[in-house]
Amino acid sequence: MPRWLPRALLLAFVLLGAYQLTDWAAHKLFGLFTMMLVAFFVSLAMEPAVDMLAARGIGRGWATGAVFVILFGCVAGFLAALVTLLVQTVTNLLRELPRLLNELVDFVNHHFHQHFTTDQLRDRLLHDSNILSGYAERAANNVWGLSSTILGGLVQFLTIALFSIYLTADGPKLRRTICSLLPPQRQATVLHAWDLAIGKTGGYLYSRALLAVISAVAHWVFLAILGLPNALALGVWFGVVASFVPTVGTYIAGILPILVALTIHPIDALWVLGFVVLYQWFQDYLLQPRITARTVDVNAAVALLAVLAGGALLGAVGALLAIPATATVQAFLSEYVTRYEVAEDPRIERDEHRSRWRLPPGRAGAGPVAGAPGSDGDPESKGGNESGGQGTGEGDERAGTGDGNERTADGDDTSS
């Protein structure tokens, strides 16, 4: 047996054990890593407001506390409005359920020539009471799981809030500690990247908050005009969800107002749907480009790809953090990636009118563009080409008759 074989086997077992230990620790600490990542982005978003208050002479600790109190107040107000809205919506739905069932039965009987009655539906439900009891038993068994999920979510929220406060209040100390571990030539790069992350993340949050306020006010006014109950709560719900949930936020936010409209006046649901579509078009093409032009300017396709990738990696948290992270990386790359000036070329814009009358740079001797001056398709310059001896056929014959110089001059005058 070779002398190196026992040591090689021992090293392989050690490496395998280290890999297994690392994999186990990574799975156990993945949730903590996700919470720390969210807390870091929250601290980046809060730091511009804290810096503004600190510049006015307020201590950084007090400034951090004031900003997070305002943030928690906004979150608590949104949750209170949401809970109130859900409770009242469910209450209205249960109260209007008999009327809606009668209207549904009348609709089915009228359009499908049936003879159903609500009594038949009630008897059918009572006959299949075992199905209902099965649903009730499963729901009762899931109560404990739901309660533990809510409690776990509350613990995660408090953990993220605590780390966010610490990272924001001790931001300068954290940056100084990290820079002390780097050589001087790397410190400026790290601080510049940190500034970009603060600017892009804060800009994303504040631009979305502004869009949420405008959307909430617009939908509140419209729903109040329609006479829907809890118009303010519905407007706040729509503004927050549509602005902060990427890609599908508008569709999720529009479900609740439409359900409320269906329980009051079903025809109003169509008005709500139409207003949601029109406002989304107004926000996407007119309002949002002006607000986010100087904060988070990410291409729509890139933003969608980032949201999908973030959701695949970290779930809902990754989808929420994908756009500011992508904007930060894009801004950082724009600082260090060399870009060159692009020459005018009609093949870039694929503009038919421009490509007919302009030659690409460097293509002057490669033959004329179809329809351009000097080409066979241009009737005004056809004579010039033929007479100058550059054409074929009749132009070559005329060039050889002795008056080619005169016709060449005529051709030049025509081309000019």
mmCIF file of C-alpha atoms in Angstrom:
data_model
loop_
_atom_site.group_PDB
_atom_site.id
_atom_site.type_symbol
_atom_site.label_atom_id
_atom_site.label_comp_id
_atom_site.label_asym_id
_atom_site.label_seq_id
_atom_site.Cartn_x
_atom_site.Cartn_y
_atom_site.Cartn_z
ATOM 1 C CA MET A 1 0.000 0.000 0.000
ATOM 2 C CA PRO A 2 1.410 3.417 -0.909
ATOM 3 C CA ARG A 3 2.463 5.567 2.004
ATOM 4 C CA TRP A 4 0.359 8.528 0.782
ATOM 5 C CA LEU A 5 -2.918 6.586 0.591
ATOM 6 C CA PRO A 6 -3.862 6.715 4.336
ATOM 7 C CA ARG A 7 -3.239 10.459 4.459
ATOM 8 C CA ALA A 8 -5.268 10.961 1.271
ATOM 9 C CA LEU A 9 -8.169 8.963 2.708
ATOM 10 C CA LEU A 10 -7.992 10.914 5.948
ATOM 11 C CA LEU A 11 -7.979 14.214 4.063
ATOM 12 C CA ALA A 12 -10.956 13.101 1.946
ATOM 13 C CA PHE A 13 -12.973 12.197 5.052
ATOM 14 C CA VAL A 14 -12.077 15.520 6.688
ATOM 15 C CA LEU A 15 -13.143 17.458 3.610
ATOM 16 C CA LEU A 16 -16.378 15.465 3.371
ATOM 17 C CA GLY A 17 -17.150 16.148 7.024
ATOM 18 C CA ALA A 18 -16.411 19.858 6.582
ATOM 19 C CA TYR A 19 -18.723 19.974 3.573
ATOM 20 C CA GLN A 20 -21.520 18.233 5.475
ATOM 21 C CA LEU A 21 -21.086 20.586 8.426
ATOM 22 C CA THR A 22 -21.081 23.661 6.189
ATOM 23 C CA ASP A 23 -24.173 22.473 4.337
ATOM 24 C CA TRP A 24 -26.008 21.809 7.617
ATOM 25 C CA ALA A 25 -25.053 25.215 9.020
ATOM 26 C CA ALA A 26 -26.066 26.973 5.785
ATOM 27 C CA HIS A 27 -29.529 25.400 5.882
ATOM 28 C CA LYS A 28 -29.952 26.295 9.543
ATOM 29 C CA LEU A 29 -28.764 29.875 9.109
ATOM 30 C CA PHE A 30 -30.500 30.602 5.811
ATOM 31 C CA GLY A 31 -33.466 32.242 7.541
ATOM 32 C CA LEU A 32 -31.174 34.424 9.638
ATOM 33 C CA PHE A 33 -29.204 35.388 6.523
ATOM 34 C CA THR A 34 -32.429 36.400 4.780
ATOM 35 C CA MET A 35 -33.523 38.526 7.735
ATOM 36 C CA MET A 36 -30.121 40.223 7.872
ATOM 37 C CA LEU A 37 -30.302 40.968 4.147
ATOM 38 C CA VAL A 38 -33.750 42.535 4.525
ATOM 39 C CA ALA A 39 -32.559 44.531 7.552
ATOM 40 C CA PHE A 40 -29.554 45.794 5.589
ATOM 41 C CA PHE A 41 -31.732 47.033 2.718
ATOM 42 C CA VAL A 42 -34.164 48.645 5.168
ATOM 43 C CA SER A 43 -31.273 50.468 6.829
ATOM 44 C CA LEU A 44 -30.049 51.653 3.421
ATOM 45 C CA ALA A 45 -33.509 52.986 2.636
ATOM 46 C CA MET A 46 -33.831 54.766 5.987
ATOM 47 C CA GLU A 47 -30.351 56.301 6.017
ATOM 48 C CA PRO A 48 -31.098 59.322 3.749
ATOM 49 C CA ALA A 49 -33.885 60.468 6.089
ATOM 50 C CA VAL A 50 -31.685 59.881 9.147
ATOM 51 C CA ASP A 51 -28.809 61.797 7.554
ATOM 52 C CA MET A 52 -31.137 64.696 6.770
ATOM 53 C CA LEU A 53 -32.280 64.922 10.397
ATOM 54 C CA ALA A 54 -28.715 64.502 11.672
ATOM 55 C CA ALA A 55 -27.570 67.376 9.446
ATOM 56 C CA ARG A 56 -30.111 69.605 11.224
ATOM 57 C CA GLY A 57 -28.418 69.021 14.557
ATOM 58 C CA ILE A 58 -30.434 66.052 15.821
ATOM 59 C CA GLY A 59 -28.442 63.197 17.314
ATOM 60 C CA ARG A 60 -28.164 60.151 15.092
ATOM 61 C CA GLY A 61 -29.809 57.905 17.664
ATOM 62 C CA TRP A 62 -32.783 60.236 18.086
ATOM 63 C CA ALA A 63 -33.038 60.713 14.319
ATOM 64 C CA THR A 64 -33.067 56.951 13.784
ATOM 65 C CA GLY A 65 -35.751 56.503 16.432
ATOM 66 C CA ALA A 66 -37.948 59.228 14.904
ATOM 67 C CA VAL A 67 -37.683 57.773 11.384
ATOM 68 C CA PHE A 68 -38.509 54.244 12.498
ATOM 69 C CA VAL A 69 -41.408 55.435 14.686
ATOM 70 C CA ILE A 70 -42.914 57.114 11.613
ATOM 71 C CA LEU A 71 -42.281 53.956 9.562
ATOM 72 C CA PHE A 72 -43.862 51.671 12.155
ATOM 73 C CA GLY A 73 -46.814 54.061 12.444
ATOM 74 C CA CYS A 74 -47.407 53.863 8.701
ATOM 75 C CA VAL A 75 -47.170 50.063 8.747
ATOM 76 C CA ALA A 76 -49.516 49.813 11.743
ATOM 77 C CA GLY A 77 -52.015 52.174 10.117
ATOM 78 C CA PHE A 78 -51.983 50.132 6.922
ATOM 79 C CA LEU A 79 -52.500 46.867 8.817
ATOM 80 C CA ALA A 80 -55.315 48.385 10.895
ATOM 81 C CA ALA A 81 -57.040 49.671 7.771
ATOM 82 C CA LEU A 82 -56.556 46.294 6.101
ATOM 83 C CA VAL A 83 -58.017 44.331 9.023
ATOM 84 C CA THR A 84 -60.992 46.717 9.287
ATOM 85 C CA LEU A 85 -61.549 46.490 5.567
ATOM 86 C CA LEU A 86 -61.429 42.695 5.526
ATOM 87 C CA VAL A 87 -63.792 42.363 8.482
ATOM 88 C CA GLN A 88 -66.345 44.743 7.019
ATOM 89 C CA THR A 89 -66.040 43.196 3.573
ATOM 90 C CA VAL A 90 -66.666 39.701 4.933
ATOM 91 C CA THR A 91 -69.595 41.021 7.004
ATOM 92 C CA ASN A 92 -71.149 42.710 3.969
ATOM 93 C CA LEU A 93 -70.579 39.609 1.876
ATOM 94 C CA LEU A 94 -72.330 37.380 4.412
ATOM 95 C CA ARG A 95 -75.201 39.827 4.717
ATOM 96 C CA GLU A 96 -75.632 40.108 0.970
ATOM 97 C CA LEU A 97 -75.065 36.415 0.285
ATOM 98 C CA PRO A 98 -78.797 35.442 0.172
ATOM 99 C CA ARG A 99 -79.551 38.218 -2.280
ATOM 100 C CA LEU A 100 -76.558 37.303 -4.436
ATOM 101 C CA LEU A 101 -77.621 33.641 -4.438
ATOM 102 C CA ASN A 102 -81.145 34.556 -5.502
ATOM 103 C CA GLU A 103 -79.809 36.717 -8.317
ATOM 104 C CA LEU A 104 -77.444 33.941 -9.389
ATOM 105 C CA VAL A 105 -80.245 31.362 -9.404
ATOM 106 C CA ASP A 106 -82.490 33.704 -11.421
ATOM 107 C CA PHE A 107 -79.677 34.309 -13.899
ATOM 108 C CA VAL A 108 -79.013 30.587 -14.378
ATOM 109 C CA ASN A 109 -82.729 29.769 -14.725
ATOM 110 C CA HIS A 110 -83.308 32.570 -17.215
ATOM 111 C CA HIS A 111 -80.298 31.990 -19.481
ATOM 112 C CA PHE A 112 -79.989 28.197 -19.259
ATOM 113 C CA HIS A 113 -83.702 27.354 -19.006
ATOM 114 C CA GLN A 114 -83.396 25.602 -15.651
ATOM 115 C CA HIS A 115 -85.723 25.501 -12.627
ATOM 116 C CA PHE A 116 -83.379 25.664 -9.669
ATOM 117 C CA THR A 117 -84.448 27.155 -6.351
ATOM 118 C CA THR A 118 -82.487 28.284 -3.300
ATOM 119 C CA ASP A 119 -84.267 25.592 -1.267
ATOM 120 C CA GLN A 120 -82.784 22.947 -3.523
ATOM 121 C CA LEU A 121 -79.333 24.414 -3.004
ATOM 122 C CA ARG A 122 -79.837 24.439 0.773
ATOM 123 C CA ASP A 123 -81.033 20.824 0.761
ATOM 124 C CA ARG A 124 -78.072 19.830 -1.351
ATOM 125 C CA LEU A 125 -75.670 21.444 1.095
ATOM 126 C CA LEU A 126 -77.350 19.735 4.044
ATOM 127 C CA HIS A 127 -77.304 16.419 2.223
ATOM 128 C CA ASP A 128 -73.559 16.818 1.654
ATOM 129 C CA SER A 129 -72.961 17.993 5.189
ATOM 130 C CA ASN A 130 -70.177 15.449 5.563
ATOM 131 C CA ILE A 131 -68.160 17.457 3.037
ATOM 132 C CA LEU A 132 -68.718 20.639 5.047
ATOM 133 C CA SER A 133 -67.824 18.889 8.276
ATOM 134 C CA GLY A 134 -64.634 17.608 6.667
ATOM 135 C CA TYR A 135 -63.698 21.156 5.691
ATOM 136 C CA ALA A 136 -64.452 22.313 9.232
ATOM 137 C CA GLU A 137 -62.294 19.573 10.774
ATOM 138 C CA ARG A 138 -59.369 20.368 8.496
ATOM 139 C CA ALA A 139 -59.729 24.064 9.273
ATOM 140 C CA ALA A 140 -59.756 23.328 12.999
ATOM 141 C CA ASN A 141 -56.645 21.193 12.663
ATOM 142 C CA ASN A 142 -54.905 24.008 10.790
ATOM 143 C CA VAL A 143 -55.685 26.638 13.427
ATOM 144 C CA TRP A 144 -52.621 25.721 15.446
ATOM 145 C CA GLY A 145 -50.434 25.798 12.338
ATOM 146 C CA LEU A 146 -51.837 29.179 11.348
ATOM 147 C CA SER A 147 -51.264 30.547 14.827
ATOM 148 C CA SER A 148 -47.649 29.352 14.864
ATOM 149 C CA THR A 149 -47.112 30.874 11.406
ATOM 150 C CA ILE A 150 -48.447 34.247 12.561
ATOM 151 C CA LEU A 151 -46.308 34.101 15.709
ATOM 152 C CA GLY A 152 -43.221 33.181 13.680
ATOM 153 C CA GLY A 153 -43.888 36.030 11.263
ATOM 154 C CA LEU A 154 -44.186 38.466 14.171
ATOM 155 C CA VAL A 155 -40.848 37.273 15.589
ATOM 156 C CA GLN A 156 -39.178 37.687 12.196
ATOM 157 C CA PHE A 157 -40.646 41.184 11.831
ATOM 158 C CA LEU A 158 -39.321 42.242 15.239
ATOM 159 C CA THR A 159 -35.895 40.742 14.463
ATOM 160 C CA ILE A 160 -35.672 42.602 11.148
ATOM 161 C CA ALA A 161 -36.798 45.835 12.828
ATOM 162 C CA LEU A 162 -34.201 45.485 15.592
ATOM 163 C CA PHE A 163 -31.297 44.825 13.217
ATOM 164 C CA SER A 164 -32.477 47.618 10.899
ATOM 165 C CA ILE A 165 -32.378 50.112 13.765
ATOM 166 C CA TYR A 166 -28.896 48.974 14.817
ATOM 167 C CA LEU A 167 -27.509 49.103 11.266
ATOM 168 C CA THR A 168 -28.978 52.550 10.627
ATOM 169 C CA ALA A 169 -27.893 54.094 13.916
ATOM 170 C CA ASP A 170 -24.368 52.659 13.674
ATOM 171 C CA GLY A 171 -23.973 53.129 9.925
ATOM 172 C CA PRO A 172 -20.881 55.378 10.132
ATOM 173 C CA LYS A 173 -19.223 53.053 12.646
ATOM 174 C CA LEU A 174 -19.973 50.011 10.472
ATOM 175 C CA ARG A 175 -18.488 51.684 7.389
ATOM 176 C CA ARG A 176 -15.383 52.721 9.356
ATOM 177 C CA THR A 177 -14.933 49.165 10.635
ATOM 178 C CA ILE A 178 -15.215 47.640 7.160
ATOM 179 C CA CYS A 179 -12.858 50.209 5.620
ATOM 180 C CA SER A 180 -10.286 49.551 8.348
ATOM 181 C CA LEU A 181 -9.952 46.005 6.996
ATOM 182 C CA LEU A 182 -9.210 47.172 3.444
ATOM 183 C CA PRO A 183 -6.178 48.803 1.834
ATOM 184 C CA PRO A 184 -6.521 52.569 1.160
ATOM 185 C CA GLN A 185 -6.997 52.158 -2.577
ATOM 186 C CA ARG A 186 -10.033 49.908 -1.974
ATOM 187 C CA GLN A 187 -11.699 52.054 0.657
ATOM 188 C CA ALA A 188 -12.894 54.709 -1.812
ATOM 189 C CA THR A 189 -14.428 52.021 -4.041
ATOM 190 C CA VAL A 190 -16.309 50.436 -1.142
ATOM 191 C CA LEU A 191 -17.608 53.784 0.108
ATOM 192 C CA HIS A 192 -18.702 54.769 -3.407
ATOM 193 C CA ALA A 193 -20.576 51.488 -3.820
ATOM 194 C CA TRP A 194 -22.182 52.039 -0.411
ATOM 195 C CA ASP A 195 -23.321 55.533 -1.444
ATOM 196 C CA LEU A 196 -24.808 54.122 -4.650
ATOM 197 C CA ALA A 197 -26.696 51.475 -2.691
ATOM 198 C CA ILE A 198 -28.071 54.100 -0.286
ATOM 199 C CA GLY A 199 -29.132 56.382 -3.114
ATOM 200 C CA LYS A 200 -30.801 53.698 -5.208
ATOM 201 C CA THR A 201 -32.509 51.879 -2.330
ATOM 202 C CA GLY A 202 -33.715 55.092 -0.705
ATOM 203 C CA GLY A 203 -34.806 56.461 -4.054
ATOM 204 C CA TYR A 204 -36.764 53.309 -4.777
ATOM 205 C CA LEU A 205 -38.542 53.436 -1.413
ATOM 206 C CA TYR A 206 -39.398 57.131 -1.574
ATOM 207 C CA SER A 207 -40.505 57.040 -5.213
ATOM 208 C CA ARG A 208 -42.735 54.048 -4.472
ATOM 209 C CA ALA A 209 -44.119 55.762 -1.390
ATOM 210 C CA LEU A 210 -44.988 58.824 -3.497
ATOM 211 C CA LEU A 211 -46.646 56.636 -6.134
ATOM 212 C CA ALA A 212 -48.578 54.848 -3.374
ATOM 213 C CA VAL A 213 -49.874 58.158 -1.956
ATOM 214 C CA ILE A 214 -50.991 59.427 -5.373
ATOM 215 C CA SER A 215 -52.629 56.095 -6.210
ATOM 216 C CA ALA A 216 -54.369 55.915 -2.821
ATOM 217 C CA VAL A 217 -55.809 59.413 -3.172
ATOM 218 C CA ALA A 218 -56.959 58.819 -6.765
ATOM 219 C CA HIS A 219 -58.692 55.526 -5.955
ATOM 220 C CA TRP A 220 -60.169 56.920 -2.745
ATOM 221 C CA VAL A 221 -61.799 59.782 -4.657
ATOM 222 C CA PHE A 222 -63.104 57.485 -7.395
ATOM 223 C CA LEU A 223 -64.490 54.874 -4.995
ATOM 224 C CA ALA A 224 -66.098 57.614 -2.889
ATOM 225 C CA ILE A 225 -67.804 58.957 -6.011
ATOM 226 C CA LEU A 226 -69.180 55.468 -6.667
ATOM 227 C CA GLY A 227 -70.457 55.373 -3.081
ATOM 228 C CA LEU A 228 -68.573 52.254 -1.994
ATOM 229 C CA PRO A 229 -68.114 51.806 1.764
ATOM 230 C CA ASN A 230 -64.648 52.246 3.296
ATOM 231 C CA ALA A 231 -63.422 54.117 0.246
ATOM 232 C CA LEU A 232 -60.403 55.494 2.122
ATOM 233 C CA ALA A 233 -59.308 52.060 3.356
ATOM 234 C CA LEU A 234 -59.757 50.610 -0.124
ATOM 235 C CA GLY A 235 -57.703 53.434 -1.609
ATOM 236 C CA VAL A 236 -54.884 52.871 0.894
ATOM 237 C CA TRP A 237 -54.979 49.137 0.224
ATOM 238 C CA PHE A 238 -54.744 49.641 -3.519
ATOM 239 C CA GLY A 239 -52.019 52.285 -3.347
ATOM 240 C CA VAL A 240 -49.714 50.279 -1.086
ATOM 241 C CA VAL A 241 -50.158 46.863 -2.707
ATOM 242 C CA ALA A 242 -50.035 48.130 -6.302
ATOM 243 C CA SER A 243 -46.913 50.216 -5.656
ATOM 244 C CA PHE A 244 -44.816 47.894 -3.502
ATOM 245 C CA VAL A 245 -45.689 44.423 -4.847
ATOM 246 C CA PRO A 246 -43.724 43.988 -8.088
ATOM 247 C CA THR A 247 -45.289 42.933 -11.380
ATOM 248 C CA VAL A 248 -48.627 41.548 -10.103
ATOM 249 C CA GLY A 249 -49.393 44.138 -7.417
ATOM 250 C CA THR A 250 -52.034 45.938 -9.462
ATOM 251 C CA TYR A 251 -53.983 42.764 -10.167
ATOM 252 C CA ILE A 252 -53.877 41.664 -6.519
ATOM 253 C CA ALA A 253 -54.914 45.102 -5.303
ATOM 254 C CA GLY A 254 -57.832 45.325 -7.729
ATOM 255 C CA ILE A 255 -59.508 42.134 -6.475
ATOM 256 C CA LEU A 256 -60.723 43.554 -3.162
ATOM 257 C CA PRO A 257 -62.415 46.732 -4.503
ATOM 258 C CA ILE A 258 -64.110 44.673 -7.213
ATOM 259 C CA LEU A 259 -65.454 42.197 -4.616
ATOM 260 C CA VAL A 260 -66.761 45.072 -2.511
ATOM 261 C CA ALA A 261 -68.457 46.579 -5.550
ATOM 262 C CA LEU A 262 -70.055 43.237 -6.378
ATOM 263 C CA THR A 263 -71.671 43.081 -2.937
ATOM 264 C CA ILE A 264 -73.165 46.596 -3.318
ATOM 265 C CA HIS A 265 -73.877 47.273 -6.996
ATOM 266 C CA PRO A 266 -72.508 44.651 -9.395
ATOM 267 C CA ILE A 267 -72.382 47.130 -12.269
ATOM 268 C CA ASP A 268 -69.915 49.231 -10.255
ATOM 269 C CA ALA A 269 -67.403 46.389 -10.466
ATOM 270 C CA LEU A 270 -67.019 47.134 -14.183
ATOM 271 C CA TRP A 271 -66.409 50.815 -13.428
ATOM 272 C CA VAL A 272 -63.773 49.870 -10.840
ATOM 273 C CA LEU A 273 -62.074 47.507 -13.280
ATOM 274 C CA GLY A 274 -62.016 50.165 -15.995
ATOM 275 C CA PHE A 275 -60.587 52.787 -13.647
ATOM 276 C CA VAL A 276 -57.898 50.390 -12.422
ATOM 277 C CA VAL A 277 -56.787 49.656 -15.997
ATOM 278 C CA LEU A 278 -56.800 53.345 -17.008
ATOM 279 C CA TYR A 279 -54.919 54.464 -13.910
ATOM 280 C CA GLN A 280 -52.333 51.725 -14.332
ATOM 281 C CA TRP A 281 -51.713 52.919 -17.890
ATOM 282 C CA PHE A 282 -51.436 56.525 -16.646
ATOM 283 C CA GLN A 283 -48.983 55.517 -13.919
ATOM 284 C CA ASP A 284 -46.810 53.279 -16.088
ATOM 285 C CA TYR A 285 -46.443 55.602 -19.074
ATOM 286 C CA LEU A 286 -46.862 59.127 -17.692
ATOM 287 C CA LEU A 287 -46.412 59.318 -13.924
ATOM 288 C CA GLN A 288 -43.833 56.703 -13.002
ATOM 289 C CA PRO A 289 -41.182 57.641 -15.625
ATOM 290 C CA ARG A 290 -41.122 61.214 -14.303
ATOM 291 C CA ILE A 291 -40.872 60.194 -10.662
ATOM 292 C CA THR A 292 -38.312 57.393 -11.012
ATOM 293 C CA ALA A 293 -36.195 58.987 -13.758
ATOM 294 C CA ARG A 294 -33.586 60.203 -11.240
ATOM 295 C CA THR A 295 -33.897 57.442 -8.648
ATOM 296 C CA VAL A 296 -34.407 53.934 -10.040
ATOM 297 C CA ASP A 297 -34.267 53.854 -13.828
ATOM 298 C CA VAL A 298 -34.401 50.148 -14.661
ATOM 299 C CA ASN A 299 -35.633 48.778 -17.950
ATOM 300 C CA ALA A 300 -39.032 47.085 -17.613
ATOM 301 C CA ALA A 301 -37.789 43.782 -19.034
ATOM 302 C CA VAL A 302 -34.726 43.838 -16.768
ATOM 303 C CA ALA A 303 -36.928 44.642 -13.759
ATOM 304 C CA LEU A 304 -39.258 41.722 -14.552
ATOM 305 C CA LEU A 305 -36.308 39.361 -14.957
ATOM 306 C CA ALA A 306 -34.826 40.594 -11.666
ATOM 307 C CA VAL A 307 -38.130 40.076 -9.847
ATOM 308 C CA LEU A 308 -38.444 36.530 -11.192
ATOM 309 C CA ALA A 309 -34.845 35.706 -10.270
ATOM 310 C CA GLY A 310 -35.205 37.224 -6.796
ATOM 311 C CA GLY A 311 -38.430 35.326 -6.222
ATOM 312 C CA ALA A 312 -36.803 32.070 -7.306
ATOM 313 C CA LEU A 313 -33.879 32.624 -4.913
ATOM 314 C CA LEU A 314 -35.500 34.150 -1.821
ATOM 315 C CA GLY A 315 -39.253 34.003 -2.429
ATOM 316 C CA ALA A 316 -41.349 37.089 -1.762
ATOM 317 C CA VAL A 317 -38.446 38.827 0.013
ATOM 318 C CA GLY A 318 -36.219 38.391 -3.021
ATOM 319 C CA ALA A 319 -38.923 39.731 -5.330
ATOM 320 C CA LEU A 320 -39.285 42.861 -3.168
ATOM 321 C CA LEU A 321 -35.532 43.492 -2.972
ATOM 322 C CA ALA A 322 -34.753 42.612 -6.587
ATOM 323 C CA ILE A 323 -35.395 46.021 -8.167
ATOM 324 C CA PRO A 324 -33.324 48.188 -5.771
ATOM 325 C CA ALA A 325 -30.531 45.603 -5.834
ATOM 326 C CA THR A 326 -30.585 45.568 -9.640
ATOM 327 C CA ALA A 327 -30.554 49.369 -9.765
ATOM 328 C CA THR A 328 -27.553 49.451 -7.426
ATOM 329 C CA VAL A 329 -25.610 46.927 -9.506
ATOM 330 C CA GLN A 330 -26.549 48.756 -12.704
ATOM 331 C CA ALA A 331 -25.365 52.092 -11.309
ATOM 332 C CA PHE A 332 -22.130 50.542 -10.017
ATOM 333 C CA LEU A 333 -21.370 48.929 -13.374
ATOM 334 C CA SER A 334 -22.091 52.183 -15.208
ATOM 335 C CA GLU A 335 -19.301 53.796 -13.174
ATOM 336 C CA TYR A 336 -16.632 51.274 -14.204
ATOM 337 C CA VAL A 337 -17.740 49.745 -17.520
ATOM 338 C CA THR A 338 -16.311 51.614 -20.506
ATOM 339 C CA ARG A 339 -18.875 52.783 -23.043
ATOM 340 C CA TYR A 340 -18.129 53.993 -26.559
ATOM 341 C CA GLU A 341 -19.903 56.451 -28.795
ATOM 342 C CA VAL A 342 -22.090 54.773 -31.395
ATOM 343 C CA ALA A 343 -21.870 56.127 -34.939
ATOM 344 C CA GLU A 344 -25.014 57.046 -36.784
ATOM 345 C CA ASP A 345 -26.189 54.021 -38.697
ATOM 346 C CA PRO A 346 -29.713 53.499 -40.105
ATOM 347 C CA ARG A 347 -29.495 49.807 -39.215
ATOM 348 C CA ILE A 348 -29.647 50.695 -35.513
ATOM 349 C CA GLU A 349 -33.047 52.383 -35.568
ATOM 350 C CA ARG A 350 -34.285 50.350 -38.566
ATOM 351 C CA ASP A 351 -35.889 53.533 -39.875
ATOM 352 C CA GLU A 352 -36.941 52.989 -43.481
ATOM 353 C CA HIS A 353 -37.008 56.693 -44.371
ATOM 354 C CA ARG A 354 -33.526 57.350 -42.993
ATOM 355 C CA SER A 355 -32.045 54.216 -44.511
ATOM 356 C CA ARG A 356 -33.237 55.290 -47.932
ATOM 357 C CA TRP A 357 -31.425 58.629 -47.913
ATOM 358 C CA ARG A 358 -28.321 58.005 -45.744
ATOM 359 C CA LEU A 359 -25.303 55.850 -46.313
ATOM 360 C CA PRO A 360 -23.774 54.141 -43.300
ATOM 361 C CA PRO A 361 -20.383 55.545 -42.285
ATOM 362 C CA GLY A 362 -17.577 53.807 -44.090
ATOM 363 C CA ARG A 363 -19.921 52.337 -46.714
ATOM 364 C CA ALA A 364 -19.385 54.997 -49.387
ATOM 365 C CA GLY A 365 -17.432 52.623 -51.613
ATOM 366 C CA ALA A 366 -19.457 49.533 -50.836
ATOM 367 C CA GLY A 367 -22.289 50.343 -53.182
ATOM 368 C CA PRO A 368 -25.382 52.539 -52.858
ATOM 369 C CA VAL A 369 -28.250 51.914 -50.526
ATOM 370 C CA ALA A 370 -31.489 50.968 -52.254
ATOM 371 C CA GLY A 371 -33.401 54.110 -53.169
ATOM 372 C CA ALA A 372 -30.595 56.468 -52.097
ATOM 373 C CA PRO A 373 -29.068 59.096 -54.404
ATOM 374 C CA GLY A 374 -26.811 57.345 -56.857
ATOM 375 C CA SER A 375 -28.668 54.017 -56.789
ATOM 376 C CA ASP A 376 -30.527 52.439 -59.646
ATOM 377 C CA GLY A 377 -33.804 53.006 -57.844
ATOM 378 C CA ASP A 378 -33.346 56.811 -57.751
ATOM 379 C CA PRO A 379 -34.628 58.336 -61.004
ATOM 380 C CA GLU A 380 -32.952 61.716 -60.412
ATOM 381 C CA SER A 381 -29.427 60.359 -60.107
ATOM 382 C CA LYS A 382 -29.794 57.592 -62.660
ATOM 383 C CA GLY A 383 -28.593 59.808 -65.452
ATOM 384 C CA GLY A 384 -25.656 60.984 -63.394
ATOM 385 C CA ASN A 385 -24.490 57.471 -62.719
ATOM 386 C CA GLU A 386 -24.929 56.382 -66.306
ATOM 387 C CA SER A 387 -23.287 59.495 -67.719
ATOM 388 C CA GLY A 388 -20.336 59.419 -65.323
ATOM 389 C CA GLY A 389 -19.239 56.058 -66.613
ATOM 390 C CA GLN A 390 -20.059 54.269 -63.349
ATOM 391 C CA GLY A 391 -23.194 52.625 -64.653
ATOM 392 C CA THR A 392 -23.598 49.891 -67.227
ATOM 393 C CA GLY A 393 -25.191 49.566 -70.582
ATOM 394 C CA GLU A 394 -26.223 52.847 -72.151
ATOM 395 C CA GLY A 395 -24.159 54.886 -69.706
ATOM 396 C CA ASP A 396 -20.954 53.101 -70.806
ATOM 397 C CA GLU A 397 -21.810 53.599 -74.459
ATOM 398 C CA ARG A 398 -22.362 57.327 -73.970
ATOM 399 C CA ALA A 399 -19.097 57.624 -72.040
ATOM 400 C CA GLY A 400 -17.257 56.231 -75.037
ATOM 401 C CA THR A 401 -18.722 58.604 -77.714
ATOM 402 C CA GLY A 402 -16.458 61.500 -76.908
ATOM 403 C CA ASP A 403 -18.984 63.675 -74.998
ATOM 404 C CA GLY A 404 -18.636 61.721 -71.769
ATOM 405 C CA ASN A 405 -16.909 64.634 -70.070
ATOM 406 C CA GLU A 406 -19.846 66.954 -70.710
ATOM 407 C CA ARG A 407 -22.360 64.410 -69.505
ATOM 408 C CA THR A 408 -20.184 63.711 -66.473
ATOM 409 C CA ALA A 409 -20.347 67.359 -65.613
ATOM 410 C CA ASP A 410 -24.099 67.325 -66.121
ATOM 411 C CA GLY A 411 -24.316 64.304 -63.854
ATOM 412 C CA ASP A 412 -22.337 66.103 -61.167
ATOM 413 C CA ASP A 413 -24.608 69.124 -61.420
ATOM 414 C CA THR A 414 -27.649 66.905 -61.104
ATOM 415 C CA SER A 415 -26.238 65.118 -58.063
ATOM 416 C CA SER A 416 -25.393 68.391 -56.365
#
